[in-house]
Short mmCIF file of C-alpha atoms in Angstrom, two decimals:
data_model
loop_
_atom_site.label_atom_id
_atom_site.label_comp_id
_atom_site.label_asym_id
_atom_site.label_seq_id
_atom_site.Cartn_x
_atom_site.Cartn_y
_atom_site.Cartn_z
CA MET A 1 18.37 -17.95 -22.50
CA PHE A 2 21.27 -20.38 -22.20
CA LEU A 3 20.72 -23.21 -19.72
CA THR A 4 23.25 -25.93 -19.04
CA GLU A 5 22.10 -29.51 -18.67
CA SER A 6 22.85 -29.41 -14.95
CA THR A 7 20.60 -26.36 -14.55
CA LYS A 8 17.77 -28.07 -16.43
CA LYS A 9 18.23 -31.20 -14.32
CA ASN A 10 18.09 -29.16 -11.14
CA LEU A 11 14.89 -27.42 -12.20
CA ARG A 12 13.22 -30.76 -12.95
CA ARG A 13 14.41 -32.20 -9.64
CA LYS A 14 13.08 -29.30 -7.60
CA SER A 15 9.68 -29.45 -9.28
CA GLY A 16 9.04 -32.79 -7.59
CA TYR A 17 8.43 -31.14 -4.23
CA ILE A 18 8.29 -27.38 -4.86
CA ASP A 19 5.21 -27.76 -7.04
CA SER A 20 3.47 -30.09 -4.60
CA VAL A 21 0.94 -28.02 -2.69
CA GLN A 22 0.59 -28.59 1.04
CA MET A 23 -2.60 -27.05 2.40
CA HIS A 24 -3.03 -25.52 5.84
CA GLN A 25 -6.55 -24.75 7.03
CA GLY A 26 -7.76 -24.58 3.45
CA LYS A 27 -4.95 -22.35 2.16
CA PRO A 28 -1.72 -23.17 0.30
CA LEU A 29 1.46 -23.29 2.35
CA PHE A 30 4.88 -22.27 1.07
CA SER A 31 7.02 -25.12 -0.28
CA TRP A 32 10.36 -23.33 -0.62
CA LEU A 33 11.86 -21.56 2.39
CA GLU A 34 15.21 -19.88 1.71
CA LEU A 35 17.39 -18.85 4.65
CA ASN A 36 20.13 -16.30 4.23
CA VAL A 37 22.36 -17.67 6.98
CA THR A 38 25.33 -15.32 6.53
CA GLU A 39 26.36 -12.05 4.91
CA LEU A 40 29.79 -13.42 4.02
CA CYS A 41 31.06 -14.85 0.75
CA ASN A 42 34.59 -15.74 -0.28
CA ARG A 43 34.00 -15.06 -3.98
CA LYS A 44 33.08 -12.04 -6.11
CA CYS A 45 31.41 -13.41 -9.21
CA ILE A 46 30.85 -10.84 -11.95
CA PHE A 47 27.18 -11.83 -12.30
CA CYS A 48 26.54 -11.31 -8.57
CA PRO A 49 25.91 -7.98 -6.79
CA ARG A 50 28.79 -8.86 -4.44
CA HIS A 51 31.13 -8.14 -7.31
CA ASP A 52 30.84 -4.48 -6.23
CA PRO A 53 31.70 -4.30 -2.50
CA SER A 54 30.55 -0.67 -2.38
CA PHE A 55 27.04 -1.93 -3.15
CA TYR A 56 27.05 -5.29 -1.34
CA PRO A 57 30.02 -5.66 1.03
CA ASN A 58 30.93 -8.67 3.12
CA GLN A 59 29.68 -8.37 6.70
CA LYS A 60 30.05 -10.64 9.70
CA LEU A 61 26.30 -11.01 10.16
CA HIS A 62 24.87 -14.46 10.78
CA LEU A 63 21.54 -16.19 11.42
CA PRO A 64 21.33 -16.68 15.22
CA THR A 65 20.84 -20.13 16.73
CA GLN A 66 17.84 -19.00 18.76
CA LEU A 67 15.97 -17.76 15.69
CA THR A 68 16.89 -20.95 13.82
CA GLU A 69 15.34 -22.99 16.65
CA LYS A 70 12.14 -20.94 16.46
CA ILE A 71 11.82 -21.41 12.71
CA SER A 72 12.49 -25.14 12.95
CA GLU A 73 9.93 -25.62 15.71
CA GLU A 74 7.26 -23.85 13.69
CA LEU A 75 8.04 -26.00 10.65
CA GLY A 76 7.73 -29.08 12.83
CA GLU A 77 4.32 -27.97 14.09
CA LEU A 78 3.22 -27.54 10.48
CA ASN A 79 4.55 -30.97 9.44
CA TYR A 80 6.23 -29.03 6.68
CA GLU A 81 6.69 -31.07 3.49
CA GLY A 82 8.71 -28.62 1.40
CA ALA A 83 12.39 -27.73 1.49
CA VAL A 84 14.51 -25.36 3.54
CA VAL A 85 17.35 -24.01 1.41
CA LEU A 86 20.46 -22.71 3.13
CA CYS A 87 21.92 -20.14 0.75
CA GLY A 88 20.38 -16.69 0.35
CA TYR A 89 22.93 -13.95 -0.33
CA GLY A 90 26.13 -15.51 0.99
CA GLU A 91 28.19 -18.69 1.17
CA PRO A 92 26.41 -20.70 3.88
CA LEU A 93 29.44 -22.70 4.97
CA LEU A 94 31.04 -19.47 6.20
CA HIS A 95 28.49 -19.30 9.02
CA PRO A 96 30.63 -19.87 12.16
CA THR A 97 28.31 -22.58 13.51
CA PHE A 98 26.89 -23.88 10.25
CA PRO A 99 26.75 -27.57 11.31
CA GLU A 100 24.52 -26.54 14.21
CA ILE A 101 22.21 -24.64 11.84
CA VAL A 102 21.90 -27.78 9.71
CA ARG A 103 21.21 -29.93 12.78
CA ILE A 104 18.48 -27.63 14.04
CA ILE A 105 16.65 -27.26 10.72
CA GLY A 106 17.21 -30.91 9.82
CA LYS A 107 15.19 -32.05 12.82
CA ASN A 108 11.95 -31.02 11.14
CA SER A 109 12.62 -30.34 7.46
CA ARG A 110 14.32 -31.34 4.25
CA VAL A 111 17.56 -29.33 4.15
CA GLU A 112 19.27 -28.34 0.91
CA ILE A 113 22.67 -26.64 0.93
CA VAL A 114 23.66 -24.44 -2.00
CA THR A 115 27.40 -23.77 -1.92
CA ASN A 116 30.40 -22.89 -4.04
CA GLY A 117 32.06 -25.94 -2.49
CA ASP A 118 35.26 -24.14 -1.48
CA GLU A 119 34.81 -25.11 2.17
CA LEU A 120 33.67 -28.66 1.47
CA THR A 121 35.69 -31.77 2.23
CA SER A 122 34.61 -35.40 2.36
CA LYS A 123 34.63 -35.20 6.14
CA LYS A 124 32.49 -32.05 6.12
CA VAL A 125 30.02 -33.61 3.66
CA SER A 126 29.65 -36.68 5.90
CA GLN A 127 29.17 -34.50 8.98
CA LEU A 128 26.51 -32.31 7.40
CA PHE A 129 24.66 -35.30 5.97
CA GLU A 130 24.61 -37.02 9.36
CA LEU A 131 23.30 -33.82 10.94
CA GLY A 132 20.37 -33.61 8.54
CA ALA A 133 21.42 -32.26 5.15
CA SER A 134 19.31 -33.94 2.49
CA TYR A 135 20.90 -32.57 -0.65
CA PHE A 136 23.94 -30.59 -1.80
CA VAL A 137 23.91 -28.19 -4.75
CA VAL A 138 27.49 -27.28 -5.68
CA SER A 139 28.15 -24.38 -8.06
CA MET A 140 31.56 -24.77 -9.69
CA TYR A 141 33.25 -21.60 -10.95
CA ASP A 142 36.84 -22.61 -11.70
CA GLY A 143 36.65 -25.14 -14.52
CA PRO A 144 35.71 -28.66 -15.68
CA GLU A 145 38.47 -30.20 -13.56
CA GLN A 146 36.30 -29.53 -10.51
CA VAL A 147 33.78 -32.15 -11.59
CA GLU A 148 36.06 -35.11 -10.89
CA ASN A 149 37.24 -33.57 -7.63
CA PHE A 150 33.74 -33.15 -6.25
CA GLN A 151 32.55 -36.53 -7.51
CA LYS A 152 35.43 -38.14 -5.64
CA MET A 153 34.68 -36.04 -2.55
CA PHE A 154 31.07 -37.18 -2.36
CA SER A 155 32.02 -40.77 -3.16
CA VAL A 156 34.49 -40.86 -0.27
CA ALA A 157 31.75 -39.40 1.94
CA GLY A 158 29.54 -42.33 0.96
CA LEU A 159 26.97 -40.32 -0.99
CA SER A 160 25.72 -41.23 -4.46
CA GLU A 161 24.53 -38.78 -7.09
CA ASP A 162 21.06 -39.05 -5.57
CA TYR A 163 22.26 -36.62 -2.91
CA PHE A 164 24.08 -33.93 -4.87
CA ILE A 165 24.24 -32.05 -8.13
CA LEU A 166 27.20 -30.24 -9.65
CA ARG A 167 26.37 -27.06 -11.54
CA ASP A 168 28.89 -25.77 -14.07
CA ARG A 169 29.27 -22.02 -13.60
CA TRP A 170 32.66 -21.50 -15.26
CA HIS A 171 31.14 -20.39 -18.58
CA SER A 172 31.70 -17.03 -20.23
CA GLU A 173 29.50 -13.97 -20.46
CA GLU A 174 28.49 -15.02 -23.98
CA ASP A 175 26.61 -18.05 -22.64
CA ALA A 176 25.33 -16.28 -19.51
CA PHE A 177 27.87 -17.99 -17.25
CA GLY A 178 25.87 -21.22 -17.46
CA LEU A 179 23.01 -20.01 -15.28
CA LYS A 180 19.62 -18.34 -15.51
CA LEU A 181 21.15 -14.87 -15.61
CA THR A 182 18.97 -12.17 -14.02
CA ASN A 183 19.51 -8.57 -13.02
CA ARG A 184 18.70 -9.37 -9.35
CA ALA A 185 15.78 -6.93 -9.42
CA GLY A 186 17.92 -4.19 -10.94
CA ALA A 187 21.02 -4.71 -8.79
CA ILE A 188 23.33 -5.72 -11.67
CA ASP A 189 23.58 -5.29 -15.41
CA VAL A 190 26.00 -7.77 -16.94
CA GLY A 191 25.81 -10.15 -19.86
CA ASN A 192 22.98 -10.56 -22.32
CA GLN A 193 20.10 -9.82 -19.97
CA ASP A 194 16.46 -10.48 -20.75
CA PRO A 195 14.34 -7.31 -20.93
CA VAL A 196 12.18 -6.23 -18.03
CA VAL A 197 8.54 -7.05 -18.77
CA THR A 198 6.23 -5.35 -16.31
CA ASP A 199 3.10 -7.31 -17.25
CA HIS A 200 4.66 -10.77 -16.87
CA PRO A 201 3.33 -12.91 -13.98
CA CYS A 202 5.60 -14.00 -11.14
CA HIS A 203 4.88 -16.97 -8.88
CA TYR A 204 7.54 -16.43 -6.22
CA PRO A 205 5.18 -15.13 -3.50
CA ALA A 206 2.74 -17.94 -4.25
CA TYR A 207 5.10 -20.68 -3.09
CA SER A 208 8.30 -19.29 -1.54
CA MET A 209 9.54 -17.34 1.46
CA THR A 210 12.92 -15.67 1.85
CA ILE A 211 14.21 -15.06 5.38
CA ASP A 212 17.17 -12.80 6.01
CA TRP A 213 19.83 -13.43 8.66
CA ASN A 214 18.08 -11.06 11.11
CA GLY A 215 14.61 -12.59 10.72
CA ASP A 216 13.27 -10.15 8.14
CA VAL A 217 10.93 -11.81 5.66
CA LEU A 218 11.72 -10.46 2.22
CA LEU A 219 9.43 -10.38 -0.78
CA CYS A 220 11.81 -12.33 -2.97
CA VAL A 221 15.37 -13.66 -2.99
CA GLN A 222 15.95 -11.78 -6.25
CA ASP A 223 15.69 -8.42 -4.50
CA TRP A 224 19.27 -7.78 -3.38
CA ASN A 225 18.31 -4.24 -2.37
CA LYS A 226 15.92 -5.78 0.17
CA ARG A 227 13.34 -3.09 -0.49
CA ILE A 228 10.24 -4.94 0.71
CA LYS A 229 10.16 -6.41 4.21
CA LEU A 230 6.92 -8.16 5.03
CA GLY A 231 7.58 -8.96 8.67
CA ASN A 232 10.15 -10.30 11.09
CA LEU A 233 10.23 -13.79 12.55
CA ASN A 234 11.69 -12.63 15.83
CA PHE A 235 8.27 -11.15 16.58
CA GLN A 236 5.91 -13.03 14.26
CA THR A 237 5.29 -16.60 13.20
CA LEU A 238 5.83 -17.99 9.74
CA LEU A 239 2.09 -18.29 9.24
CA GLU A 240 1.39 -14.73 10.42
CA VAL A 241 3.65 -13.38 7.71
CA TRP A 242 2.73 -15.92 5.01
CA TYR A 243 -1.00 -15.22 5.36
CA SER A 244 -0.62 -11.50 6.08
CA SER A 245 -2.66 -8.93 4.18
CA GLU A 246 0.53 -7.24 2.92
CA LEU A 247 1.93 -10.41 1.37
CA ALA A 248 -1.52 -11.22 -0.01
CA LYS A 249 -1.49 -7.90 -1.91
CA TRP A 250 1.89 -8.61 -3.47
CA ARG A 251 0.93 -12.21 -4.23
CA ARG A 252 -2.26 -11.20 -6.02
CA ARG A 253 -0.55 -8.39 -7.88
CA LEU A 254 2.25 -10.59 -9.20
CA ILE A 255 0.07 -13.57 -10.05
CA GLU A 256 -1.94 -11.18 -12.21
CA GLY A 257 1.24 -9.92 -13.89
CA ARG A 258 1.28 -6.45 -12.38
CA ARG A 259 4.94 -5.58 -11.83
CA SER A 260 4.36 -1.86 -11.59
CA LYS A 261 6.08 -1.28 -8.24
CA LEU A 262 9.68 -1.66 -7.11
CA PRO A 263 11.45 -4.00 -6.82
CA CYS A 264 9.33 -5.90 -9.35
CA SER A 265 9.18 -3.07 -11.90
CA GLY A 266 12.94 -3.34 -12.35
CA CYS A 267 13.17 -7.13 -12.29
CA ASN A 268 13.67 -9.35 -15.34
CA THR A 269 13.29 -12.68 -13.55
CA ASP A 270 10.84 -15.02 -15.29
CA GLY A 271 9.26 -16.07 -12.00
CA THR A 272 7.05 -18.78 -13.50
CA LEU A 273 9.39 -21.77 -13.64
CA HIS A 274 7.76 -23.12 -10.48
CA GLY A 275 4.58 -22.51 -8.53
CA TYR A 276 1.87 -23.23 -11.11
CA ASN A 277 -0.02 -25.51 -8.74
CA HIS A 278 0.21 -23.00 -5.90
CA VAL A 279 -1.16 -20.28 -8.17
CA LYS A 280 -4.13 -22.48 -9.08
CA SER A 281 -4.77 -23.19 -5.41
CA TRP A 282 -4.67 -19.49 -4.51
CA GLN A 283 -7.01 -18.68 -7.41
CA ARG A 284 -9.48 -21.39 -6.35
CA LYS A 285 -9.51 -19.96 -2.85
CA THR A 286 -10.10 -16.44 -4.19
CA ASN A 287 -12.97 -17.64 -6.39
CA LYS A 288 -14.62 -19.37 -3.43
CA ASN A 289 -14.44 -16.18 -1.36
CA SER A 290 -15.72 -13.91 -4.15
#
């Protein structure tokens, strides 16, 4: 698998807090909370399901402010130590009130913004940082000339490289477009894909939660078909879903390397780049209860 240096750097950076286990009443808490804030994107990358609008069309659907407030308040009550990532399945800066989303979540959590950078300006970077954004991950698709442009943009905004990373995504199909190319749980088939291995462990449900724009809690951000919905935060709390019996079944199954059911049976994601410490914590808890 081809990995650019920026991708490797980003994986190492994220490990610093993703793989730190925060406990809640004797049980591991999630450390990576991904919010799909909008169903809009201004690009159609060939390695993304949005490349085919008949499968994944743009829609003017956005995370509501009221639900954002609820999620933020619950994170505050938990003294949440992980990250909230604003990305999901769209371009977050296309949310019509995105600065307000950042302000609300930033009150109680570390906020990371993953963006293609098309809507960014120095003024916008400064605004989002002041509202609570902790880190910017910019995926560049057009060419190496973008590097200097974004470096200047962040410099003018007063932010050093401690607050952003630039990921080169302008590569060709031969080198997997410079990213960890996956089939998005069977949603795409492009490039030199890794094979699907149905007995390979996956740690995603041990440490991460994915929340859709409408409050649905999804099994995994890789599942672009959104087959498995574990609850809805309009009617449940984060903890009710995270410690639910249904998520516990999926978590145990995937930690043990049993990818026999969809969407996991069609997924070629490694799933073990993060979450080792969470897996150990879940296993210790299981052994104590057995």
